[in-house]
PDB file of C-alpha atoms and ligand atoms in Angstrom:
ATOM      1  CA  MET A   1      36.390-163.909  -1.697  1.00 86.00           C
ATOM      2  CA  VAL A   2      35.264-164.702  -5.257  1.00 88.00           C
ATOM      3  CA  PHE A   3      34.024-161.266  -5.737  1.00 89.00           C
ATOM      4  CA  ILE A   4      37.677-160.131  -4.873  1.00 90.00           C
ATOM      5  CA  PHE A   5      39.330-162.679  -6.999  1.00 90.00           C
ATOM      6  CA  ALA A   6      37.045-161.448  -9.951  1.00 91.00           C
ATOM      7  CA  PHE A   7      37.681-158.058  -9.413  1.00 90.00           C
ATOM      8  CA  CYS A   8      41.166-158.207  -9.158  1.00 90.00           C
ATOM      9  CA  ALA A   9      41.203-160.559 -12.470  1.00 91.00           C
ATOM     10  CA  ILE A  10      39.537-158.211 -14.299  1.00 92.00           C
ATOM     11  CA  MET A  11      41.804-155.033 -13.106  1.00 91.00           C
ATOM     12  CA  VAL A  12      44.575-157.390 -13.987  1.00 91.00           C
ATOM     13  CA  PHE A  13      43.434-157.873 -17.503  1.00 90.00           C
ATOM     14  CA  VAL A  14      42.202-153.910 -17.772  1.00 88.00           C
ATOM     15  CA  ILE A  15      45.927-152.883 -16.617  1.00 86.00           C
ATOM     16  CA  LEU A  16      47.735-155.612 -18.862  1.00 86.00           C
ATOM     17  CA  ARG A  17      45.178-154.607 -21.701  1.00 87.00           C
ATOM     18  CA  SER A  18      46.269-150.926 -21.551  1.00 81.00           C
ATOM     19  CA  ILE A  19      50.139-151.777 -21.439  1.00 82.00           C
ATOM     20  CA  THR A  20      50.029-154.133 -24.404  1.00 85.00           C
ATOM     21  CA  LYS A  21      48.260-151.310 -26.295  1.00 83.00           C
ATOM     22  CA  SER A  22      50.736-148.698 -25.521  1.00 81.00           C
ATOM     23  CA  VAL A  23      53.877-151.248 -25.783  1.00 84.00           C
ATOM     24  CA  LEU A  24      52.204-152.045 -29.367  1.00 86.00           C
ATOM     25  CA  ALA A  25      51.767-148.123 -30.187  1.00 84.00           C
ATOM     26  CA  LEU A  26      55.347-147.470 -29.053  1.00 84.00           C
ATOM     27  CA  GLU A  27      56.456-150.560 -31.298  1.00 88.00           C
ATOM     28  CA  GLU A  28      54.805-149.173 -34.264  1.00 88.00           C
ATOM     29  CA  GLY A  29      55.637-145.759 -33.430  1.00 86.00           C
ATOM     30  CA  THR A  30      59.446-146.510 -33.202  1.00 88.00           C
ATOM     31  CA  ARG A  31      59.258-148.505 -36.134  1.00 90.00           C
ATOM     32  CA  ARG A  32      58.124-145.552 -38.095  1.00 89.00           C
ATOM     33  CA  ILE A  33      60.396-143.228 -36.873  1.00 87.00           C
ATOM     34  CA  ALA A  34      63.154-145.794 -37.750  1.00 86.00           C
ATOM     35  CA  ASP A  35      61.599-146.100 -41.499  1.00 86.00           C
ATOM     36  CA  GLY A  36      62.483-142.054 -41.300  1.00 84.00           C
ATOM     37  CA  GLU A  37      59.227-140.629 -40.414  1.00 86.00           C
ATOM     38  CA  PHE A  38      60.812-138.100 -38.112  1.00 84.00           C
ATOM     39  CA  ASP A  39      57.853-135.805 -38.004  1.00 84.00           C
ATOM     40  CA  LEU A  40      55.929-138.232 -36.203  1.00 84.00           C
ATOM     41  CA  LYS A  41      55.304-137.181 -32.630  1.00 84.00           C
ATOM     42  CA  LEU A  42      54.110-140.118 -30.037  1.00 79.00           C
ATOM     43  CA  ASP A  43      51.810-139.010 -27.710  1.00 75.00           C
ATOM     44  CA  LEU A  44      50.969-142.015 -25.531  1.00 67.00           C
ATOM     45  CA  LYS A  45      49.251-141.875 -21.861  1.00 68.00           C
ATOM     46  CA  GLY A  46      49.534-144.922 -19.755  1.00 63.00           C
ATOM     47  CA  SER A  47      51.914-145.689 -16.728  1.00 65.00           C
ATOM     48  CA  ASN A  48      54.479-143.170 -15.588  1.00 76.00           C
ATOM     49  CA  GLU A  49      57.181-145.501 -17.702  1.00 80.00           C
ATOM     50  CA  ILE A  50      55.488-145.446 -20.862  1.00 79.00           C
ATOM     51  CA  THR A  51      55.218-141.984 -20.887  1.00 82.00           C
ATOM     52  CA  SER A  52      58.627-141.550 -19.951  1.00 84.00           C
ATOM     53  CA  LEU A  53      59.507-143.876 -22.318  1.00 84.00           C
ATOM     54  CA  SER A  54      57.616-141.829 -25.260  1.00 84.00           C
ATOM     55  CA  TYR A  55      58.982-138.763 -23.912  1.00 85.00           C
ATOM     56  CA  SER A  56      62.791-139.918 -24.741  1.00 88.00           C
ATOM     57  CA  ILE A  57      61.619-141.389 -28.031  1.00 88.00           C
ATOM     58  CA  ASN A  58      60.148-137.968 -28.997  1.00 88.00           C
ATOM     59  CA  LYS A  59      63.542-136.323 -27.589  1.00 90.00           C
ATOM     60  CA  MET A  60      65.329-138.987 -29.782  1.00 90.00           C
ATOM     61  CA  ARG A  61      63.312-138.214 -32.983  1.00 90.00           C
ATOM     62  CA  GLN A  62      64.005-134.397 -32.547  1.00 89.00           C
ATOM     63  CA  ALA A  63      67.138-135.304 -32.280  1.00 88.00           C
ATOM     64  CA  LEU A  64      67.576-137.306 -35.483  1.00 88.00           C
ATOM     65  CA  ARG A  65      65.207-134.766 -37.422  1.00 88.00           C
ATOM     66  CA  ASP A  66      67.732-132.003 -36.301  1.00 83.00           C
ATOM     67  CA  ASP A  67      70.730-134.113 -37.445  1.00 81.00           C
ATOM     68  CA  GLN A  68      69.013-135.014 -40.638  1.00 83.00           C
ATOM     69  CA  PHE A  69      68.409-131.039 -41.499  1.00 81.00           C
ATOM     70  CA  ARG A  70      71.881-130.051 -40.194  1.00 74.00           C
ATOM     71  CA  LYS A  71      73.317-132.778 -42.823  1.00 76.00           C
ATOM     72  CA  SER A  72      71.125-131.993 -45.756  1.00 79.00           C
ATOM     73  CA  ARG A  73      72.085-127.989 -45.430  1.00 72.00           C
ATOM     74  CA  PHE A  74      75.717-129.328 -45.086  1.00 70.00           C
ATOM     75  CA  ILE A  75      75.549-131.251 -48.023  1.00 76.00           C
ATOM     76  CA  MET A  76      73.964-128.623 -49.691  1.00 76.00           C
ATOM     77  CA  GLY A  77      76.331-125.875 -48.315  1.00 70.00           C
ATOM     78  CA  ILE A  78      79.519-128.239 -49.241  1.00 72.00           C
ATOM     79  CA  SER A  79      78.296-129.123 -52.634  1.00 77.00           C
ATOM     80  CA  HIS A  80      78.196-125.389 -53.373  1.00 74.00           C
ATOM     81  CA  ASP A  81      81.719-124.479 -51.906  1.00 72.00           C
ATOM     82  CA  LEU A  82      83.157-127.564 -53.666  1.00 79.00           C
ATOM     83  CA  ARG A  83      81.295-126.104 -56.965  1.00 83.00           C
ATOM     84  CA  THR A  84      82.733-122.512 -56.640  1.00 80.00           C
ATOM     85  CA  PRO A  85      86.505-123.719 -57.254  1.00 84.00           C
ATOM     86  CA  ILE A  86      85.443-126.602 -59.729  1.00 92.00           C
ATOM     87  CA  ALA A  87      83.955-124.172 -61.831  1.00 91.00           C
ATOM     88  CA  LEU A  88      87.094-121.768 -61.768  1.00 90.00           C
ATOM     89  CA  ILE A  89      89.439-124.143 -62.755  1.00 93.00           C
ATOM     90  CA  LYS A  90      87.254-126.101 -65.495  1.00 94.00           C
ATOM     91  CA  GLY A  91      86.896-122.231 -66.841  1.00 94.00           C
ATOM     92  CA  TYR A  92      90.631-121.514 -66.882  1.00 93.00           C
ATOM     93  CA  ALA A  93      91.516-124.951 -68.164  1.00 94.00           C
ATOM     94  CA  GLU A  94      88.665-124.674 -71.193  1.00 93.00           C
ATOM     95  CA  ALA A  95      90.228-121.064 -71.770  1.00 93.00           C
ATOM     96  CA  ILE A  96      93.730-122.522 -71.887  1.00 92.00           C
ATOM     97  CA  SER A  97      93.242-125.622 -73.921  1.00 92.00           C
ATOM     98  CA  ASP A  98      90.875-123.464 -76.697  1.00 92.00           C
ATOM     99  CA  GLY A  99      93.377-120.607 -76.860  1.00 89.00           C
ATOM    100  CA  THR A 100      91.131-118.315 -75.452  1.00 89.00           C
ATOM    101  CA  ILE A 101      94.108-117.610 -73.121  1.00 86.00           C
ATOM    102  CA  ASP A 102      97.488-117.447 -75.023  1.00 83.00           C
ATOM    103  CA  ASP A 103      99.666-114.879 -73.599  1.00 88.00           C
ATOM    104  CA  THR A 104     102.450-116.159 -71.558  1.00 90.00           C
ATOM    105  CA  GLU A 105     101.613-113.745 -68.454  1.00 91.00           C
ATOM    106  CA  MET A 106      98.084-114.666 -68.653  1.00 90.00           C
ATOM    107  CA  LEU A 107      98.804-118.360 -68.912  1.00 92.00           C
ATOM    108  CA  LYS A 108     100.865-118.246 -65.571  1.00 93.00           C
ATOM    109  CA  SER A 109      98.413-116.305 -63.507  1.00 91.00           C
ATOM    110  CA  SER A 110      95.502-118.877 -64.910  1.00 92.00           C
ATOM    111  CA  LEU A 111      97.605-121.729 -64.193  1.00 93.00           C
ATOM    112  CA  ALA A 112      98.774-120.019 -60.658  1.00 92.00           C
ATOM    113  CA  ILE A 113      94.829-119.746 -60.007  1.00 91.00           C
ATOM    114  CA  ILE A 114      94.238-123.453 -61.076  1.00 93.00           C
ATOM    115  CA  CYS A 115      96.910-124.733 -58.326  1.00 93.00           C
ATOM    116  CA  GLN A 116      95.362-122.157 -55.577  1.00 89.00           C
ATOM    117  CA  LYS A 117      92.082-123.661 -56.216  1.00 88.00           C
ATOM    118  CA  SER A 118      93.150-127.307 -56.339  1.00 92.00           C
ATOM    119  CA  GLN A 119      94.426-126.820 -53.074  1.00 88.00           C
ATOM    120  CA  GLN A 120      91.610-125.079 -51.762  1.00 80.00           C
ATOM    121  CA  LEU A 121      89.597-128.386 -52.773  1.00 85.00           C
ATOM    122  CA  ASP A 122      92.256-130.544 -51.391  1.00 87.00           C
ATOM    123  CA  ASP A 123      91.986-128.676 -47.781  1.00 78.00           C
ATOM    124  CA  MET A 124      88.041-129.000 -47.591  1.00 76.00           C
ATOM    125  CA  ILE A 125      88.086-132.501 -48.047  1.00 83.00           C
ATOM    126  CA  GLU A 126      91.144-133.044 -46.013  1.00 79.00           C
ATOM    127  CA  ASP A 127      88.933-131.334 -43.344  1.00 74.00           C
ATOM    128  CA  LEU A 128      86.004-133.408 -44.187  1.00 77.00           C
ATOM    129  CA  LEU A 129      88.164-136.900 -43.821  1.00 81.00           C
ATOM    130  CA  ASN A 130      89.582-135.655 -40.529  1.00 77.00           C
ATOM    131  CA  PHE A 131      86.211-134.741 -38.771  1.00 76.00           C
ATOM    132  CA  VAL A 132      84.800-138.263 -39.820  1.00 77.00           C
ATOM    133  CA  LYS A 133      87.977-140.045 -38.758  1.00 78.00           C
ATOM    134  CA  LEU A 134      87.613-137.916 -35.361  1.00 76.00           C
ATOM    135  CA  ASN A 135      84.258-138.973 -34.905  1.00 70.00           C
ATOM    136  CA  THR A 136      84.734-142.565 -35.641  1.00 70.00           C
ATOM    137  CA  GLN A 137      87.162-143.184 -33.331  1.00 67.00           C
ATOM    138  CA  GLU A 138      89.755-143.721 -36.410  1.00 65.00           C
ATOM    139  CA  TRP A 139      92.127-140.945 -35.133  1.00 67.00           C
ATOM    140  CA  ASN A 140      94.988-142.954 -33.282  1.00 68.00           C
ATOM    141  CA  LYS A 141      95.002-140.355 -30.575  1.00 76.00           C
ATOM    142  CA  HIS A 142      98.845-140.248 -29.232  1.00 85.00           C
ATOM    143  CA  VAL A 143      98.261-138.689 -25.550  1.00 91.00           C
ATOM    144  CA  GLU A 144     101.824-137.688 -24.216  1.00 93.00           C
ATOM    145  CA  VAL A 145     103.047-135.476 -21.709  1.00 94.00           C
ATOM    146  CA  HIS A 146     104.178-132.199 -23.400  1.00 93.00           C
ATOM    147  CA  SER A 147     105.782-129.189 -22.482  1.00 95.00           C
ATOM    148  CA  VAL A 148     102.900-126.687 -23.844  1.00 96.00           C
ATOM    149  CA  TYR A 149     104.879-123.332 -23.515  1.00 97.00           C
ATOM    150  CA  PRO A 150     106.489-123.935 -26.900  1.00 97.00           C
ATOM    151  CA  LEU A 151     103.435-125.193 -28.739  1.00 97.00           C
ATOM    152  CA  LEU A 152     101.590-121.792 -27.509  1.00 98.00           C
ATOM    153  CA  GLU A 153     104.521-119.933 -28.346  1.00 97.00           C
ATOM    154  CA  ASP A 154     104.562-121.380 -31.924  1.00 96.00           C
ATOM    155  CA  CYS A 155     100.905-120.526 -32.477  1.00 96.00           C
ATOM    156  CA  PHE A 156     101.515-117.160 -31.182  1.00 97.00           C
ATOM    157  CA  HIS A 157     104.045-116.794 -33.859  1.00 96.00           C
ATOM    158  CA  ARG A 158     101.951-118.183 -36.719  1.00 94.00           C
ATOM    159  CA  LEU A 159      99.005-115.843 -35.547  1.00 96.00           C
ATOM    160  CA  GLN A 160     101.468-113.173 -35.788  1.00 96.00           C
ATOM    161  CA  SER A 161     102.788-113.676 -39.302  1.00 94.00           C
ATOM    162  CA  ASP A 162      99.245-114.167 -40.471  1.00 94.00           C
ATOM    163  CA  GLY A 163      98.041-110.944 -38.850  1.00 95.00           C
ATOM    164  CA  ILE A 164     100.747-108.893 -41.056  1.00 94.00           C
ATOM    165  CA  LEU A 165      99.350-110.802 -44.069  1.00 91.00           C
ATOM    166  CA  LEU A 166      95.879-110.303 -43.157  1.00 92.00           C
ATOM    167  CA  GLN A 167      96.110-106.823 -41.765  1.00 95.00           C
ATOM    168  CA  ARG A 168      95.051-107.514 -38.116  1.00 96.00           C
ATOM    169  CA  ARG A 169      96.561-106.469 -35.149  1.00 97.00           C
ATOM    170  CA  ILE A 170      97.967-109.274 -32.674  1.00 98.00           C
ATOM    171  CA  THR A 171      98.214-108.764 -29.359  1.00 98.00           C
ATOM    172  CA  GLY A 172      99.086-111.328 -25.767  1.00 97.00           C
ATOM    173  CA  SER A 173     101.138-113.299 -23.988  1.00 96.00           C
ATOM    174  CA  ILE A 174     101.999-116.591 -22.688  1.00 97.00           C
ATOM    175  CA  ASP A 175     102.237-115.903 -19.177  1.00 96.00           C
ATOM    176  CA  ILE A 176     102.864-119.407 -17.796  1.00 96.00           C
ATOM    177  CA  PRO A 177     106.310-121.192 -16.498  1.00 94.00           C
ATOM    178  CA  GLN A 178     108.260-122.854 -19.575  1.00 93.00           C
ATOM    179  CA  SER A 179     107.821-125.766 -17.513  1.00 92.00           C
ATOM    180  CA  THR A 180     104.193-126.388 -17.801  1.00 95.00           C
ATOM    181  CA  LEU A 181     102.952-129.842 -18.859  1.00 95.00           C
ATOM    182  CA  ILE A 182      99.428-131.044 -19.871  1.00 96.00           C
ATOM    183  CA  ALA A 183      98.595-134.287 -21.388  1.00 95.00           C
ATOM    184  CA  THR A 184      97.635-134.067 -25.052  1.00 94.00           C
ATOM    185  CA  ASP A 185      97.871-135.328 -28.450  1.00 92.00           C
ATOM    186  CA  GLU A 186      99.886-132.485 -29.994  1.00 93.00           C
ATOM    187  CA  LYS A 187      98.264-132.331 -33.299  1.00 88.00           C
ATOM    188  CA  LEU A 188      94.712-132.431 -32.118  1.00 90.00           C
ATOM    189  CA  PHE A 189      95.672-129.889 -29.523  1.00 94.00           C
ATOM    190  CA  ILE A 190      97.340-127.615 -32.262  1.00 93.00           C
ATOM    191  CA  ARG A 191      94.449-128.153 -34.277  1.00 90.00           C
ATOM    192  CA  VAL A 192      92.350-126.278 -31.797  1.00 94.00           C
ATOM    193  CA  LEU A 193      94.378-123.528 -31.246  1.00 96.00           C
ATOM    194  CA  GLU A 194      94.362-122.821 -35.036  1.00 93.00           C
ATOM    195  CA  ASN A 195      90.235-123.424 -35.571  1.00 93.00           C
ATOM    196  CA  LEU A 196      89.917-120.829 -32.833  1.00 97.00           C
ATOM    197  CA  THR A 197      92.720-118.599 -34.042  1.00 97.00           C
ATOM    198  CA  GLY A 198      91.734-118.864 -37.622  1.00 94.00           C
ATOM    199  CA  ASN A 199      87.966-117.952 -37.094  1.00 95.00           C
ATOM    200  CA  ALA A 200      89.253-115.198 -35.058  1.00 97.00           C
ATOM    201  CA  LEU A 201      91.131-114.062 -38.241  1.00 96.00           C
ATOM    202  CA  ARG A 202      88.055-114.645 -40.580  1.00 94.00           C
ATOM    203  CA  TYR A 203      85.417-112.911 -38.463  1.00 95.00           C
ATOM    204  CA  THR A 204      87.359-109.820 -37.490  1.00 96.00           C
ATOM    205  CA  GLU A 205      87.993-106.967 -39.929  1.00 94.00           C
ATOM    206  CA  GLN A 206      90.943-105.207 -41.052  1.00 94.00           C
ATOM    207  CA  ASN A 207      92.979-103.537 -38.421  1.00 95.00           C
ATOM    208  CA  GLY A 208      90.820-105.396 -36.040  1.00 96.00           C
ATOM    209  CA  ILE A 209      92.379-106.927 -32.590  1.00 98.00           C
ATOM    210  CA  ILE A 210      92.991-110.565 -31.937  1.00 98.00           C
ATOM    211  CA  ASP A 211      94.504-111.551 -28.539  1.00 98.00           C
ATOM    212  CA  PHE A 212      95.580-114.945 -28.047  1.00 98.00           C
ATOM    213  CA  SER A 213      96.962-115.179 -24.171  1.00 98.00           C
ATOM    214  CA  ALA A 214      97.700-118.290 -21.931  1.00 98.00           C
ATOM    215  CA  CYS A 215      97.797-118.264 -17.878  1.00 97.00           C
ATOM    216  CA  ILE A 216      97.248-120.255 -15.270  1.00 96.00           C
ATOM    217  CA  HIS A 217      94.295-120.201 -12.943  1.00 93.00           C
ATOM    218  CA  GLU A 218      93.244-122.598 -10.050  1.00 89.00           C
ATOM    219  CA  ASN A 219      95.755-125.245 -11.182  1.00 89.00           C
ATOM    220  CA  GLN A 220      94.329-124.880 -14.990  1.00 95.00           C
ATOM    221  CA  LEU A 221      95.959-123.867 -18.093  1.00 97.00           C
ATOM    222  CA  CYS A 222      93.715-120.848 -19.618  1.00 97.00           C
ATOM    223  CA  ILE A 223      94.048-120.207 -22.939  1.00 98.00           C
ATOM    224  CA  SER A 224      91.837-117.550 -24.355  1.00 98.00           C
ATOM    225  CA  VAL A 225      91.434-116.291 -27.873  1.00 98.00           C
ATOM    226  CA  SER A 226      89.368-112.692 -28.430  1.00 98.00           C
ATOM    227  CA  ASP A 227      89.004-110.521 -31.151  1.00 98.00           C
ATOM    228  CA  THR A 228      87.229-107.192 -31.917  1.00 97.00           C
ATOM    229  CA  GLY A 229      85.332-108.954 -34.572  1.00 96.00           C
ATOM    230  CA  ILE A 230      81.775-108.780 -35.711  1.00 95.00           C
ATOM    231  CA  GLY A 231      80.951-111.054 -32.636  1.00 96.00           C
ATOM    232  CA  ILE A 232      77.798-113.763 -32.385  1.00 96.00           C
ATOM    233  CA  SER A 233      74.128-113.127 -31.813  1.00 94.00           C
ATOM    234  CA  GLN A 234      72.563-114.873 -28.819  1.00 94.00           C
ATOM    235  CA  GLU A 235      70.577-116.696 -31.175  1.00 93.00           C
ATOM    236  CA  ASP A 236      73.481-118.135 -32.466  1.00 93.00           C
ATOM    237  CA  LEU A 237      75.449-118.572 -29.444  1.00 95.00           C
ATOM    238  CA  PRO A 238      73.541-122.106 -27.959  1.00 92.00           C
ATOM    239  CA  TYR A 239      74.462-123.684 -31.579  1.00 91.00           C
ATOM    240  CA  ILE A 240      77.896-122.444 -32.904  1.00 94.00           C
ATOM    241  CA  PHE A 241      79.796-125.911 -31.621  1.00 91.00           C
ATOM    242  CA  ASP A 242      76.915-127.934 -33.302  1.00 84.00           C
ATOM    243  CA  LEU A 243      78.221-130.028 -36.326  1.00 74.00           C
ATOM    244  CA  PHE A 244      77.650-127.906 -39.548  1.00 72.00           C
ATOM    245  CA  TYR A 245      76.123-124.769 -37.814  1.00 83.00           C
ATOM    246  CA  ARG A 246      76.891-121.536 -39.446  1.00 85.00           C
ATOM    247  CA  GLY A 247      75.902-118.409 -37.474  1.00 90.00           C
ATOM    248  CA  THR A 248      73.841-115.712 -39.283  1.00 87.00           C
ATOM    249  CA  ASN A 249      76.907-113.677 -39.239  1.00 84.00           C
ATOM    250  CA  SER A 250      79.069-116.224 -41.567  1.00 82.00           C
ATOM    251  CA  ARG A 251      77.140-115.379 -44.381  1.00 74.00           C
ATOM    252  CA  ARG A 252      80.183-113.502 -46.543  1.00 74.00           C
ATOM    253  CA  GLU A 253      82.696-115.825 -44.721  1.00 76.00           C
ATOM    254  CA  LYS A 254      83.533-119.342 -46.565  1.00 73.00           C
ATOM    255  CA  GLY A 255      83.095-122.100 -44.053  1.00 75.00           C
ATOM    256  CA  SER A 256      81.451-125.350 -43.640  1.00 73.00           C
ATOM    257  CA  GLY A 257      80.338-125.220 -40.237  1.00 80.00           C
ATOM    258  CA  LEU A 258      83.047-127.718 -39.189  1.00 82.00           C
ATOM    259  CA  GLY A 259      85.709-125.598 -37.401  1.00 88.00           C
ATOM    260  CA  LEU A 260      84.081-125.495 -33.663  1.00 92.00           C
ATOM    261  CA  ALA A 261      82.374-128.828 -33.844  1.00 87.00           C
ATOM    262  CA  VAL A 262      85.919-130.485 -33.977  1.00 87.00           C
ATOM    263  CA  VAL A 263      86.976-128.072 -31.496  1.00 92.00           C
ATOM    264  CA  LYS A 264      84.326-129.636 -29.617  1.00 91.00           C
ATOM    265  CA  SER A 265      84.822-133.158 -30.482  1.00 86.00           C
ATOM    266  CA  ILE A 266      88.259-132.783 -29.405  1.00 89.00           C
ATOM    267  CA  LEU A 267      87.646-131.129 -26.421  1.00 92.00           C
ATOM    268  CA  GLU A 268      85.440-133.487 -25.255  1.00 89.00           C
ATOM    269  CA  SER A 269      87.559-136.399 -25.857  1.00 86.00           C
ATOM    270  CA  PHE A 270      89.987-134.850 -23.434  1.00 91.00           C
ATOM    271  CA  ARG A 271      87.488-133.868 -21.003  1.00 92.00           C
ATOM    272  CA  TRP A 272      88.526-130.124 -21.191  1.00 95.00           C
ATOM    273  CA  ASP A 273      86.115-127.286 -20.927  1.00 94.00           C
ATOM    274  CA  ILE A 274      85.349-124.590 -23.471  1.00 97.00           C
ATOM    275  CA  GLU A 275      83.377-121.053 -22.404  1.00 97.00           C
ATOM    276  CA  VAL A 276      82.172-118.435 -25.169  1.00 97.00           C
ATOM    277  CA  PHE A 277      81.792-114.847 -24.407  1.00 97.00           C
ATOM    278  CA  SER A 278      80.206-113.030 -27.430  1.00 96.00           C
ATOM    279  CA  GLN A 279      77.896-110.286 -28.229  1.00 93.00           C
ATOM    280  CA  LYS A 280      77.030-109.286 -32.231  1.00 94.00           C
ATOM    281  CA  GLY A 281      79.188-106.195 -33.208  1.00 92.00           C
ATOM    282  CA  SER A 282      81.345-106.534 -30.031  1.00 91.00           C
ATOM    283  CA  GLY A 283      83.433-109.488 -30.485  1.00 96.00           C
ATOM    284  CA  SER A 284      83.974-112.850 -29.160  1.00 98.00           C
ATOM    285  CA  CYS A 285      86.214-114.609 -26.466  1.00 98.00           C
ATOM    286  CA  PHE A 286      87.163-118.363 -26.324  1.00 98.00           C
ATOM    287  CA  VAL A 287      88.439-119.876 -23.146  1.00 98.00           C
ATOM    288  CA  VAL A 288      89.768-123.351 -22.911  1.00 98.00           C
ATOM    289  CA  GLN A 289      90.670-124.898 -19.544  1.00 97.00           C
ATOM    290  CA  ILE A 290      93.164-127.979 -19.567  1.00 97.00           C
ATOM    291  CA  PRO A 291      94.112-129.395 -16.435  1.00 96.00           C
ATOM    292  CA  LEU A 292      97.715-129.250 -15.805  1.00 95.00           C
ATOM    293  CA  VAL A 293     100.113-132.499 -15.335  1.00 93.00           C
ATOM    294  CA  ARG A 294     102.397-132.246 -12.171  1.00 85.00           C
ATOM    295  CA  GLY A 295     106.172-133.234 -12.259  1.00 74.00           C
ATOM    296  CA  GLU A 296     108.595-132.795 -14.990  1.00 67.00           C
ATOM    297  CA  LEU A 297     108.792-134.241 -18.830  1.00 62.00           C
ATOM    298  CA  PRO A 298     110.317-138.013 -18.326  1.00 59.00           C
TER     299      PRO A 298
HETATM  300  P1  ADP B 301      82.310-121.584 -40.126  1.00 96.57           P
HETATM  301  O1  ADP B 301      83.031-122.492 -41.309  1.00 96.57           O
HETATM  302  O2  ADP B 301      81.225-121.353 -40.413  1.00 96.57           O
HETATM  303  O3  ADP B 301      83.437-120.731 -39.736  1.00 96.57           O
HETATM  304  P2  ADP B 301      82.788-122.967 -37.372  1.00 96.57           P
HETATM  305  O4  ADP B 301      82.484-124.116 -36.977  1.00 96.57           O
HETATM  306  O5  ADP B 301      84.400-122.417 -37.312  1.00 96.57           O
HETATM  307  O6  ADP B 301      82.053-122.631 -38.799  1.00 96.57           O
HETATM  308  O7  ADP B 301      81.827-121.772 -36.571  1.00 96.57           O
HETATM  309  C1  ADP B 301      80.587-121.780 -36.355  1.00 96.57           C
HETATM  310  C2  ADP B 301      79.981-120.425 -36.397  1.00 96.57           C
HETATM  311  O8  ADP B 301      80.095-119.669 -34.993  1.00 96.57           O
HETATM  312  C3  ADP B 301      80.407-119.538 -37.455  1.00 96.57           C
HETATM  313  O9  ADP B 301      79.418-119.876 -38.749  1.00 96.57           O
HETATM  314  C4  ADP B 301      80.099-118.453 -37.214  1.00 96.57           C
HETATM  315  O10 ADP B 301      78.644-117.780 -37.239  1.00 96.57           O
HETATM  316  C5  ADP B 301      80.462-118.679 -35.524  1.00 96.57           C
HETATM  317  N1  ADP B 301      81.919-118.017 -35.166  1.00 96.57           N
HETATM  318  C6  ADP B 301      82.838-119.021 -34.731  1.00 96.57           C
HETATM  319  N2  ADP B 301      84.037-118.241 -34.397  1.00 96.57           N
HETATM  320  C7  ADP B 301      83.840-116.879 -34.338  1.00 96.57           C
HETATM  321  C8  ADP B 301      84.405-115.408 -34.259  1.00 96.57           C
HETATM  322  N3  ADP B 301      85.724-115.315 -33.406  1.00 96.57           N
HETATM  323  N4  ADP B 301      83.638-114.370 -34.199  1.00 96.57           N
HETATM  324  C9  ADP B 301      82.155-114.152 -34.881  1.00 96.57           C
HETATM  325  N5  ADP B 301      81.570-115.504 -35.119  1.00 96.57           N
HETATM  326  C10 ADP B 301      82.484-116.630 -35.081  1.00 96.57           C
END
């Protein structure tokens, strides 16, 4: 009995010591990660729970490291994007004030450029603020039952006007009953459509085709925005909805990698689905699926 008791006591002591050691190492590791050492890999062996905890902490560490990397890349990108219009505004303003531009016509066109660049800056800042609001629950969502047909029709008409302006061919159809209802926040819904159609316009060359279609399939409203543009490479495809991610195909286009992250945030907040089909060089297709609301408008 004494032997068994002593053996058990030693075993309990050894196990407790090993657990305490692992927990202390975990505590030290998490503290260092919290202090910003995102490259510190925890490699703890011990009970199943300790191993699985250190595995989860490692995953969290990698997510934090990726997030930090994306944020720094974004800040560099956005600083560059903000600098370009500012440099132009400054250049034209200086030229006007020191008299280099004195001709009335030149003066008019320089002021027009200053206005346009200021507007561009304003839009970029607005986009950023909206994204932050959306993700900090500051956006007061007004979810109501909407007749979706007129919303889709408006978006289609806007796309057609943009197509004429930018020389893209617009096709598509809205094959749903006029009485189709969905529950949404109108502004956010329009934002999803505008981001998707905006991307299709930007990533499709002149005379390319952009198709905007809506239909009902298995009690869901399916909206597809497809284009015959430059397409997305298979390496980029898993990341395009990530915050600040810009694909390798986007180098020539201005952008911030916010558009699809906004789309994803909005869709997730409504629990709607989105699918992407794309191949480099042969266009892209984004399909959003939205559950229908039965009944009639109140
Ligand atoms: P960006 O400001 O870079 O356009 P988005 O978040 O809107 O940011 O899109 C993320 C990336 O997804 C883009 O950089 C681009 O590589 C890719 N992408 C999105 N839409 C399309 C499209 N219709 N055709 C090709 N690439 C696209």
